[in-house]
PDB file of C-alpha atoms in Angstrom:
ATOM      1  CA  MET A   1      76.149 155.884  77.304  1.00 65.00           C
ATOM      2  CA  ARG A   2      72.905 155.756  75.492  1.00 70.00           C
ATOM      3  CA  LEU A   3      71.081 155.411  78.769  1.00 67.00           C
ATOM      4  CA  ARG A   4      72.853 158.385  80.285  1.00 72.00           C
ATOM      5  CA  VAL A   5      71.833 160.625  77.312  1.00 69.00           C
ATOM      6  CA  LEU A   6      68.406 159.669  77.708  1.00 66.00           C
ATOM      7  CA  ARG A   7      68.360 160.322  81.401  1.00 70.00           C
ATOM      8  CA  GLU A   8      69.695 163.841  80.714  1.00 71.00           C
ATOM      9  CA  SER A   9      67.272 164.470  78.018  1.00 72.00           C
ATOM     10  CA  LEU A  10      64.417 163.830  80.502  1.00 67.00           C
ATOM     11  CA  ARG A  11      65.208 167.144  82.162  1.00 70.00           C
ATOM     12  CA  GLU A  12      64.439 168.980  79.111  1.00 72.00           C
ATOM     13  CA  PHE A  13      60.706 167.454  79.233  1.00 72.00           C
ATOM     14  CA  ASN A  14      58.475 170.078  80.741  1.00 74.00           C
ATOM     15  CA  CYS A  15      55.638 167.722  80.813  1.00 75.00           C
ATOM     16  CA  ILE A  16      57.141 165.693  83.840  1.00 71.00           C
ATOM     17  CA  ASN A  17      56.375 168.751  85.974  1.00 76.00           C
ATOM     18  CA  SER A  18      52.577 168.871  85.022  1.00 79.00           C
ATOM     19  CA  PRO A  19      50.498 168.043  88.156  1.00 80.00           C
ATOM     20  CA  THR A  20      48.565 165.509  85.823  1.00 80.00           C
ATOM     21  CA  PHE A  21      51.675 163.908  84.480  1.00 75.00           C
ATOM     22  CA  ALA A  22      51.037 160.377  86.281  1.00 75.00           C
ATOM     23  CA  GLU A  23      47.721 160.167  84.866  1.00 77.00           C
ATOM     24  CA  GLN A  24      48.726 161.090  81.435  1.00 80.00           C
ATOM     25  CA  PHE A  25      51.588 158.648  81.564  1.00 75.00           C
ATOM     26  CA  ALA A  26      49.231 155.871  82.796  1.00 75.00           C
ATOM     27  CA  ARG A  27      47.045 156.376  79.692  1.00 81.00           C
ATOM     28  CA  VAL A  28      49.732 156.322  77.266  1.00 81.00           C
ATOM     29  CA  GLN A  29      51.083 153.336  78.975  1.00 81.00           C
ATOM     30  CA  ASP A  30      47.799 151.686  78.639  1.00 79.00           C
ATOM     31  CA  ARG A  31      47.336 152.537  74.996  1.00 85.00           C
ATOM     32  CA  MET A  32      50.673 150.932  74.259  1.00 88.00           C
ATOM     33  CA  SER A  33      49.798 147.839  76.109  1.00 83.00           C
ATOM     34  CA  VAL A  34      46.785 147.530  74.269  1.00 85.00           C
ATOM     35  CA  GLN A  35      48.754 148.247  70.890  1.00 88.00           C
ATOM     36  CA  GLU A  36      50.925 145.354  71.593  1.00 87.00           C
ATOM     37  CA  GLU A  37      48.288 142.897  72.412  1.00 84.00           C
ATOM     38  CA  LEU A  38      46.533 143.925  69.207  1.00 84.00           C
ATOM     39  CA  ASP A  39      49.587 143.488  67.197  1.00 81.00           C
ATOM     40  CA  ARG A  40      50.040 140.067  68.927  1.00 79.00           C
ATOM     41  CA  LEU A  41      46.558 139.106  67.915  1.00 76.00           C
ATOM     42  CA  LEU A  42      46.591 140.445  64.616  1.00 77.00           C
ATOM     43  CA  PHE A  43      49.858 137.981  64.105  1.00 73.00           C
ATOM     44  CA  LEU A  44      47.997 135.226  65.218  1.00 69.00           C
ATOM     45  CA  VAL A  45      45.451 135.451  62.661  1.00 66.00           C
ATOM     46  CA  SER A  46      47.842 136.514  59.745  1.00 72.00           C
ATOM     47  CA  ASP A  47      48.757 134.281  56.899  1.00 65.00           C
ATOM     48  CA  GLN A  48      52.300 133.763  58.318  1.00 66.00           C
ATOM     49  CA  SER A  49      50.976 132.478  61.799  1.00 63.00           C
ATOM     50  CA  LEU A  50      47.956 130.305  60.222  1.00 64.00           C
ATOM     51  CA  SER A  51      50.386 128.620  57.785  1.00 67.00           C
ATOM     52  CA  LEU A  52      52.501 127.200  60.588  1.00 69.00           C
ATOM     53  CA  LEU A  53      49.304 125.817  62.229  1.00 75.00           C
ATOM     54  CA  PRO A  54      48.862 122.602  60.336  1.00 81.00           C
ATOM     55  CA  GLU A  55      52.205 121.698  60.945  1.00 81.00           C
ATOM     56  CA  TYR A  56      52.161 122.510  64.627  1.00 82.00           C
ATOM     57  CA  HIS A  57      49.175 120.096  65.000  1.00 86.00           C
ATOM     58  CA  GLN A  58      50.947 117.288  63.046  1.00 90.00           C
ATOM     59  CA  ARG A  59      53.814 117.568  65.153  1.00 90.00           C
ATOM     60  CA  ILE A  60      51.685 117.613  68.463  1.00 92.00           C
ATOM     61  CA  LYS A  61      50.032 114.052  66.980  1.00 93.00           C
ATOM     62  CA  VAL A  62      53.672 112.647  66.747  1.00 93.00           C
ATOM     63  CA  LEU A  63      54.403 113.565  70.132  1.00 94.00           C
ATOM     64  CA  GLN A  64      51.117 112.287  71.356  1.00 94.00           C
ATOM     65  CA  SER A  65      51.704 108.912  69.481  1.00 94.00           C
ATOM     66  CA  LEU A  66      55.084 108.661  71.137  1.00 94.00           C
ATOM     67  CA  GLN A  67      53.690 109.485  74.563  1.00 94.00           C
ATOM     68  CA  TYR A  68      55.578 112.523  75.170  1.00 95.00           C
ATOM     69  CA  VAL A  69      52.340 114.522  75.723  1.00 93.00           C
ATOM     70  CA  GLU A  70      48.893 113.658  76.795  1.00 92.00           C
ATOM     71  CA  SER A  71      45.875 114.554  74.864  1.00 88.00           C
ATOM     72  CA  SER A  72      45.324 117.455  77.535  1.00 89.00           C
ATOM     73  CA  GLY A  73      48.785 118.752  76.500  1.00 86.00           C
ATOM     74  CA  ALA A  74      50.299 117.583  79.842  1.00 92.00           C
ATOM     75  CA  VAL A  75      54.014 116.512  79.309  1.00 93.00           C
ATOM     76  CA  GLN A  76      54.493 112.812  80.362  1.00 94.00           C
ATOM     77  CA  LEU A  77      58.027 111.627  81.400  1.00 94.00           C
ATOM     78  CA  LYS A  78      59.675 111.081  77.579  1.00 94.00           C
ATOM     79  CA  GLY A  79      58.588 114.696  77.235  1.00 94.00           C
ATOM     80  CA  ARG A  80      60.666 115.951  80.210  1.00 94.00           C
ATOM     81  CA  VAL A  81      63.445 113.796  78.975  1.00 94.00           C
ATOM     82  CA  ALA A  82      63.467 115.351  75.544  1.00 94.00           C
ATOM     83  CA  CYS A  83      63.454 118.923  77.047  1.00 92.00           C
ATOM     84  CA  GLN A  84      66.831 118.254  78.317  1.00 90.00           C
ATOM     85  CA  ILE A  85      68.148 117.520  74.709  1.00 92.00           C
ATOM     86  CA  SER A  86      69.044 120.464  72.463  1.00 89.00           C
ATOM     87  CA  SER A  87      68.961 118.622  68.930  1.00 88.00           C
ATOM     88  CA  HIS A  88      67.506 115.210  67.463  1.00 94.00           C
ATOM     89  CA  GLU A  89      65.162 115.062  70.634  1.00 94.00           C
ATOM     90  CA  LEU A  90      62.817 112.348  69.368  1.00 95.00           C
ATOM     91  CA  LEU A  91      65.479 109.783  68.251  1.00 96.00           C
ATOM     92  CA  LEU A  92      67.690 110.230  71.469  1.00 96.00           C
ATOM     93  CA  THR A  93      64.894 110.010  73.714  1.00 96.00           C
ATOM     94  CA  GLU A  94      63.602 106.965  72.174  1.00 96.00           C
ATOM     95  CA  LEU A  95      67.176 105.458  72.313  1.00 96.00           C
ATOM     96  CA  LEU A  96      67.164 106.021  75.986  1.00 95.00           C
ATOM     97  CA  PHE A  97      63.783 104.440  76.576  1.00 95.00           C
ATOM     98  CA  GLU A  98      64.619 101.534  74.488  1.00 94.00           C
ATOM     99  CA  ASN A  99      67.940 101.184  76.310  1.00 94.00           C
ATOM    100  CA  VAL A 100      69.796 100.991  73.188  1.00 95.00           C
ATOM    101  CA  LEU A 101      73.169 102.316  75.042  1.00 94.00           C
ATOM    102  CA  SER A 102      72.799  99.686  77.942  1.00 91.00           C
ATOM    103  CA  PRO A 103      74.887  96.936  76.402  1.00 92.00           C
ATOM    104  CA  LEU A 104      77.604  99.245  74.833  1.00 95.00           C
ATOM    105  CA  ALA A 105      80.944 100.333  76.901  1.00 95.00           C
ATOM    106  CA  PRO A 106      81.451 104.115  77.502  1.00 96.00           C
ATOM    107  CA  GLU A 107      83.798 104.446  74.135  1.00 96.00           C
ATOM    108  CA  GLU A 108      81.224 102.707  72.169  1.00 97.00           C
ATOM    109  CA  SER A 109      78.225 104.956  73.146  1.00 97.00           C
ATOM    110  CA  ALA A 110      80.183 107.915  72.438  1.00 97.00           C
ATOM    111  CA  ALA A 111      80.985 106.416  69.184  1.00 97.00           C
ATOM    112  CA  LEU A 112      77.169 105.755  68.557  1.00 97.00           C
ATOM    113  CA  LEU A 113      76.092 109.069  69.519  1.00 97.00           C
ATOM    114  CA  SER A 114      78.624 110.590  66.997  1.00 96.00           C
ATOM    115  CA  CYS A 115      75.948 110.162  64.467  1.00 96.00           C
ATOM    116  CA  LEU A 116      73.938 113.015  66.114  1.00 96.00           C
ATOM    117  CA  VAL A 117      76.596 115.599  65.551  1.00 94.00           C
ATOM    118  CA  PHE A 118      78.529 114.448  62.249  1.00 93.00           C
ATOM    119  CA  THR A 119      76.597 115.518  59.058  1.00 90.00           C
ATOM    120  CA  GLN A 120      79.160 114.873  56.374  1.00 89.00           C
ATOM    121  CA  LYS A 121      79.424 112.017  53.820  1.00 88.00           C
ATOM    122  CA  THR A 122      82.665 110.075  53.917  1.00 89.00           C
ATOM    123  CA  GLN A 123      84.150 107.255  51.430  1.00 88.00           C
ATOM    124  CA  VAL A 124      85.920 105.567  54.309  1.00 88.00           C
ATOM    125  CA  GLU A 125      83.933 102.561  55.711  1.00 87.00           C
ATOM    126  CA  PRO A 126      84.718 102.574  59.404  1.00 88.00           C
ATOM    127  CA  HIS A 127      85.785  99.362  61.023  1.00 90.00           C
ATOM    128  CA  ILE A 128      83.737  98.807  64.547  1.00 90.00           C
ATOM    129  CA  THR A 129      82.864  96.108  66.924  1.00 90.00           C
ATOM    130  CA  ASN A 130      80.133  93.885  66.576  1.00 93.00           C
ATOM    131  CA  THR A 131      78.253  95.368  69.492  1.00 93.00           C
ATOM    132  CA  LEU A 132      78.660  98.873  67.939  1.00 94.00           C
ATOM    133  CA  GLN A 133      77.213  97.770  64.916  1.00 94.00           C
ATOM    134  CA  GLU A 134      74.294  96.235  66.556  1.00 95.00           C
ATOM    135  CA  GLY A 135      73.825  99.412  68.131  1.00 95.00           C
ATOM    136  CA  ILE A 136      73.863 101.272  64.719  1.00 96.00           C
ATOM    137  CA  ASP A 137      71.354  98.865  63.326  1.00 96.00           C
ATOM    138  CA  ARG A 138      69.141  99.647  66.400  1.00 96.00           C
ATOM    139  CA  VAL A 139      69.473 103.375  65.811  1.00 97.00           C
ATOM    140  CA  LEU A 140      68.682 103.178  62.056  1.00 97.00           C
ATOM    141  CA  SER A 141      65.607 100.891  63.028  1.00 97.00           C
ATOM    142  CA  VAL A 142      64.276 103.496  65.510  1.00 97.00           C
ATOM    143  CA  ALA A 143      64.941 106.421  63.200  1.00 97.00           C
ATOM    144  CA  LYS A 144      62.944 104.535  60.559  1.00 97.00           C
ATOM    145  CA  ARG A 145      59.990 104.062  62.969  1.00 96.00           C
ATOM    146  CA  ILE A 146      60.015 107.637  63.828  1.00 96.00           C
ATOM    147  CA  GLY A 147      60.427 108.780  60.337  1.00 96.00           C
ATOM    148  CA  GLU A 148      57.461 106.568  59.388  1.00 96.00           C
ATOM    149  CA  LEU A 149      55.310 107.923  62.201  1.00 95.00           C
ATOM    150  CA  GLN A 150      55.987 111.492  60.999  1.00 93.00           C
ATOM    151  CA  ARG A 151      55.266 110.545  57.598  1.00 93.00           C
ATOM    152  CA  ASP A 152      51.840 109.265  58.863  1.00 93.00           C
ATOM    153  CA  CYS A 153      51.187 112.200  60.768  1.00 91.00           C
ATOM    154  CA  GLU A 154      51.698 114.208  57.665  1.00 88.00           C
ATOM    155  CA  ILE A 155      54.936 115.812  58.353  1.00 88.00           C
ATOM    156  CA  PRO A 156      56.438 117.060  55.207  1.00 86.00           C
ATOM    157  CA  GLN A 157      59.478 114.966  55.473  1.00 87.00           C
ATOM    158  CA  THR A 158      60.056 111.284  54.190  1.00 92.00           C
ATOM    159  CA  ALA A 159      61.160 108.203  56.447  1.00 93.00           C
ATOM    160  CA  GLU A 160      64.219 108.069  54.101  1.00 94.00           C
ATOM    161  CA  GLU A 161      65.062 111.698  54.595  1.00 94.00           C
ATOM    162  CA  PHE A 162      64.556 111.536  58.319  1.00 93.00           C
ATOM    163  CA  VAL A 163      67.032 108.462  58.624  1.00 95.00           C
ATOM    164  CA  GLY A 164      69.434 109.958  56.351  1.00 94.00           C
ATOM    165  CA  GLN A 165      70.190 112.803  58.853  1.00 93.00           C
ATOM    166  CA  PHE A 166      72.330 110.244  60.891  1.00 95.00           C
ATOM    167  CA  LYS A 167      75.718 109.792  59.575  1.00 94.00           C
ATOM    168  CA  PHE A 168      77.957 106.962  60.928  1.00 95.00           C
ATOM    169  CA  GLY A 169      81.432 108.148  59.479  1.00 94.00           C
ATOM    170  CA  LEU A 170      83.179 109.010  62.593  1.00 95.00           C
ATOM    171  CA  THR A 171      82.188 106.009  64.981  1.00 96.00           C
ATOM    172  CA  GLU A 172      85.667 104.221  64.665  1.00 96.00           C
ATOM    173  CA  VAL A 173      87.366 107.767  64.916  1.00 96.00           C
ATOM    174  CA  VAL A 174      85.443 108.394  68.115  1.00 96.00           C
ATOM    175  CA  TYR A 175      85.689 104.934  69.456  1.00 96.00           C
ATOM    176  CA  CYS A 176      89.511 104.957  68.826  1.00 96.00           C
ATOM    177  CA  TRP A 177      89.767 108.575  70.422  1.00 96.00           C
ATOM    178  CA  ALA A 178      87.930 107.450  73.293  1.00 96.00           C
ATOM    179  CA  ARG A 179      90.243 104.336  73.820  1.00 95.00           C
ATOM    180  CA  GLY A 180      93.305 106.649  74.208  1.00 94.00           C
ATOM    181  CA  MET A 181      94.825 106.797  70.515  1.00 94.00           C
ATOM    182  CA  PRO A 182      96.785 109.729  69.612  1.00 94.00           C
ATOM    183  CA  PHE A 183      95.110 112.241  67.505  1.00 93.00           C
ATOM    184  CA  ALA A 184      97.355 111.846  64.487  1.00 93.00           C
ATOM    185  CA  GLU A 185      96.426 108.356  64.423  1.00 94.00           C
ATOM    186  CA  ILE A 186      92.784 108.770  64.324  1.00 93.00           C
ATOM    187  CA  ALA A 187      93.332 111.543  61.603  1.00 92.00           C
ATOM    188  CA  GLN A 188      94.452 108.731  59.643  1.00 94.00           C
ATOM    189  CA  LEU A 189      91.204 106.764  59.925  1.00 93.00           C
ATOM    190  CA  THR A 190      89.133 109.135  57.844  1.00 93.00           C
ATOM    191  CA  ASP A 191      88.962 111.391  55.196  1.00 92.00           C
ATOM    192  CA  VAL A 192      87.364 113.942  57.257  1.00 91.00           C
ATOM    193  CA  GLN A 193      89.129 117.057  57.717  1.00 91.00           C
ATOM    194  CA  GLU A 194      90.967 117.446  61.110  1.00 90.00           C
ATOM    195  CA  GLY A 195      89.151 120.655  61.930  1.00 89.00           C
ATOM    196  CA  THR A 196      85.848 118.788  61.473  1.00 91.00           C
ATOM    197  CA  VAL A 197      86.810 116.005  63.724  1.00 92.00           C
ATOM    198  CA  VAL A 198      87.558 118.408  66.661  1.00 91.00           C
ATOM    199  CA  ARG A 199      84.452 120.170  66.398  1.00 91.00           C
ATOM    200  CA  CYS A 200      82.263 117.120  66.288  1.00 93.00           C
ATOM    201  CA  ILE A 201      84.137 115.545  69.174  1.00 94.00           C
ATOM    202  CA  GLN A 202      83.481 118.668  71.055  1.00 93.00           C
ATOM    203  CA  ARG A 203      79.865 118.993  70.424  1.00 94.00           C
ATOM    204  CA  LEU A 204      79.739 115.167  71.181  1.00 96.00           C
ATOM    205  CA  ASP A 205      80.601 116.290  74.639  1.00 95.00           C
ATOM    206  CA  GLU A 206      77.642 118.398  74.945  1.00 95.00           C
ATOM    207  CA  VAL A 207      75.333 115.388  73.995  1.00 96.00           C
ATOM    208  CA  LEU A 208      76.968 113.156  76.289  1.00 96.00           C
ATOM    209  CA  LYS A 209      76.260 115.656  79.043  1.00 95.00           C
ATOM    210  CA  GLU A 210      72.497 116.183  78.262  1.00 95.00           C
ATOM    211  CA  VAL A 211      72.157 112.286  77.979  1.00 96.00           C
ATOM    212  CA  ARG A 212      73.734 112.357  81.436  1.00 95.00           C
ATOM    213  CA  GLN A 213      71.233 114.710  82.628  1.00 94.00           C
ATOM    214  CA  ALA A 214      68.437 112.760  80.984  1.00 94.00           C
ATOM    215  CA  ALA A 215      69.353 109.645  82.670  1.00 94.00           C
ATOM    216  CA  ARG A 216      69.171 111.450  86.186  1.00 93.00           C
ATOM    217  CA  ILE A 217      65.493 112.190  85.257  1.00 94.00           C
ATOM    218  CA  VAL A 218      64.800 108.641  84.589  1.00 92.00           C
ATOM    219  CA  GLY A 219      66.710 107.387  87.691  1.00 93.00           C
ATOM    220  CA  ASP A 220      69.258 105.400  85.609  1.00 93.00           C
ATOM    221  CA  SER A 221      72.486 106.141  87.564  1.00 94.00           C
ATOM    222  CA  VAL A 222      74.210 103.450  85.316  1.00 95.00           C
ATOM    223  CA  LEU A 223      73.657 105.252  82.190  1.00 95.00           C
ATOM    224  CA  GLY A 224      74.481 108.590  84.019  1.00 95.00           C
ATOM    225  CA  SER A 225      77.954 107.218  85.195  1.00 96.00           C
ATOM    226  CA  LYS A 226      78.449 105.759  81.730  1.00 96.00           C
ATOM    227  CA  MET A 227      78.004 109.009  79.915  1.00 96.00           C
ATOM    228  CA  GLU A 228      80.283 110.783  82.551  1.00 96.00           C
ATOM    229  CA  LYS A 229      83.100 108.212  81.730  1.00 96.00           C
ATOM    230  CA  ALA A 230      82.367 108.443  77.914  1.00 96.00           C
ATOM    231  CA  SER A 231      82.908 112.332  78.167  1.00 96.00           C
ATOM    232  CA  LEU A 232      85.970 112.130  80.349  1.00 95.00           C
ATOM    233  CA  ALA A 233      87.213 109.770  77.872  1.00 95.00           C
ATOM    234  CA  ILE A 234      87.056 112.218  74.813  1.00 95.00           C
ATOM    235  CA  ARG A 235      88.061 115.494  76.883  1.00 92.00           C
ATOM    236  CA  ARG A 236      91.692 115.401  76.204  1.00 87.00           C
ATOM    237  CA  ASP A 237      94.530 116.733  74.476  1.00 81.00           C
ATOM    238  CA  ILE A 238      94.370 118.876  71.332  1.00 78.00           C
ATOM    239  CA  VAL A 239      90.319 118.495  70.894  1.00 79.00           C
ATOM    240  CA  PHE A 240      89.830 120.431  74.013  1.00 77.00           C
ATOM    241  CA  THR A 241      92.803 122.759  73.755  1.00 73.00           C
ATOM    242  CA  ALA A 242      92.108 126.243  72.172  1.00 59.00           C
ATOM    243  CA  SER A 243      93.775 126.138  68.621  1.00 51.00           C
ATOM    244  CA  LEU A 244      93.306 127.162  65.110  1.00 46.00           C
ATOM    245  CA  TYR A 245      90.995 124.417  64.636  1.00 45.00           C
ATOM    246  CA  THR A 246      88.250 125.808  66.841  1.00 46.00           C
ATOM    247  CA  HIS A 247      88.265 129.469  65.568  1.00 46.00           C
TER     248      HIS A 247
END
């Protein structure tokens, strides 16, 4: 509608009939381009932009230390993998390159990765397999190492705060769900609201897809297949049916 009105209003502009219209239009366009570039440069030297510069260099230092980018700025393999991940890129990439998921079954992998999407505290202690517990211990170890590196690079976040982001309160719930337990039964395993459980499992499915894509980049077909099986295991019933939980 607006576009049509603008087109019709052009007919009222007598300037377009001027023999020098093209030349005048080009001058205005050049002036606007110069103004846009000036605005961009002014932002780059503004307090708002410069205030972010130190943290930018600190994060680049972290990426170089973890071998995500070279000193020249070229992106390495780990950096390419991290680009496939939408959240908690450093932790998940490090887990992949340290083969943390290798000894886990598909349902255990899904359960472990639930720590990337679950953010609440829970009073219920999950009952999990020994293999899954070992996986949790490795996740915490890797997270601590990343947190300490970021601290050493002067990122304004303590190692404890970084590690504390990852919550394992839904590991048993996701594990049992991936093994086929009915939703009514897994809801009894936790004090987390059912709607939150549904949304976390839905978000987890996106994480599994990202890990599968990352596995393709590094040529790990076994991990890719495992992520596909894990995704299929959790994509069922009420969790992936349109309902009041997801609206």
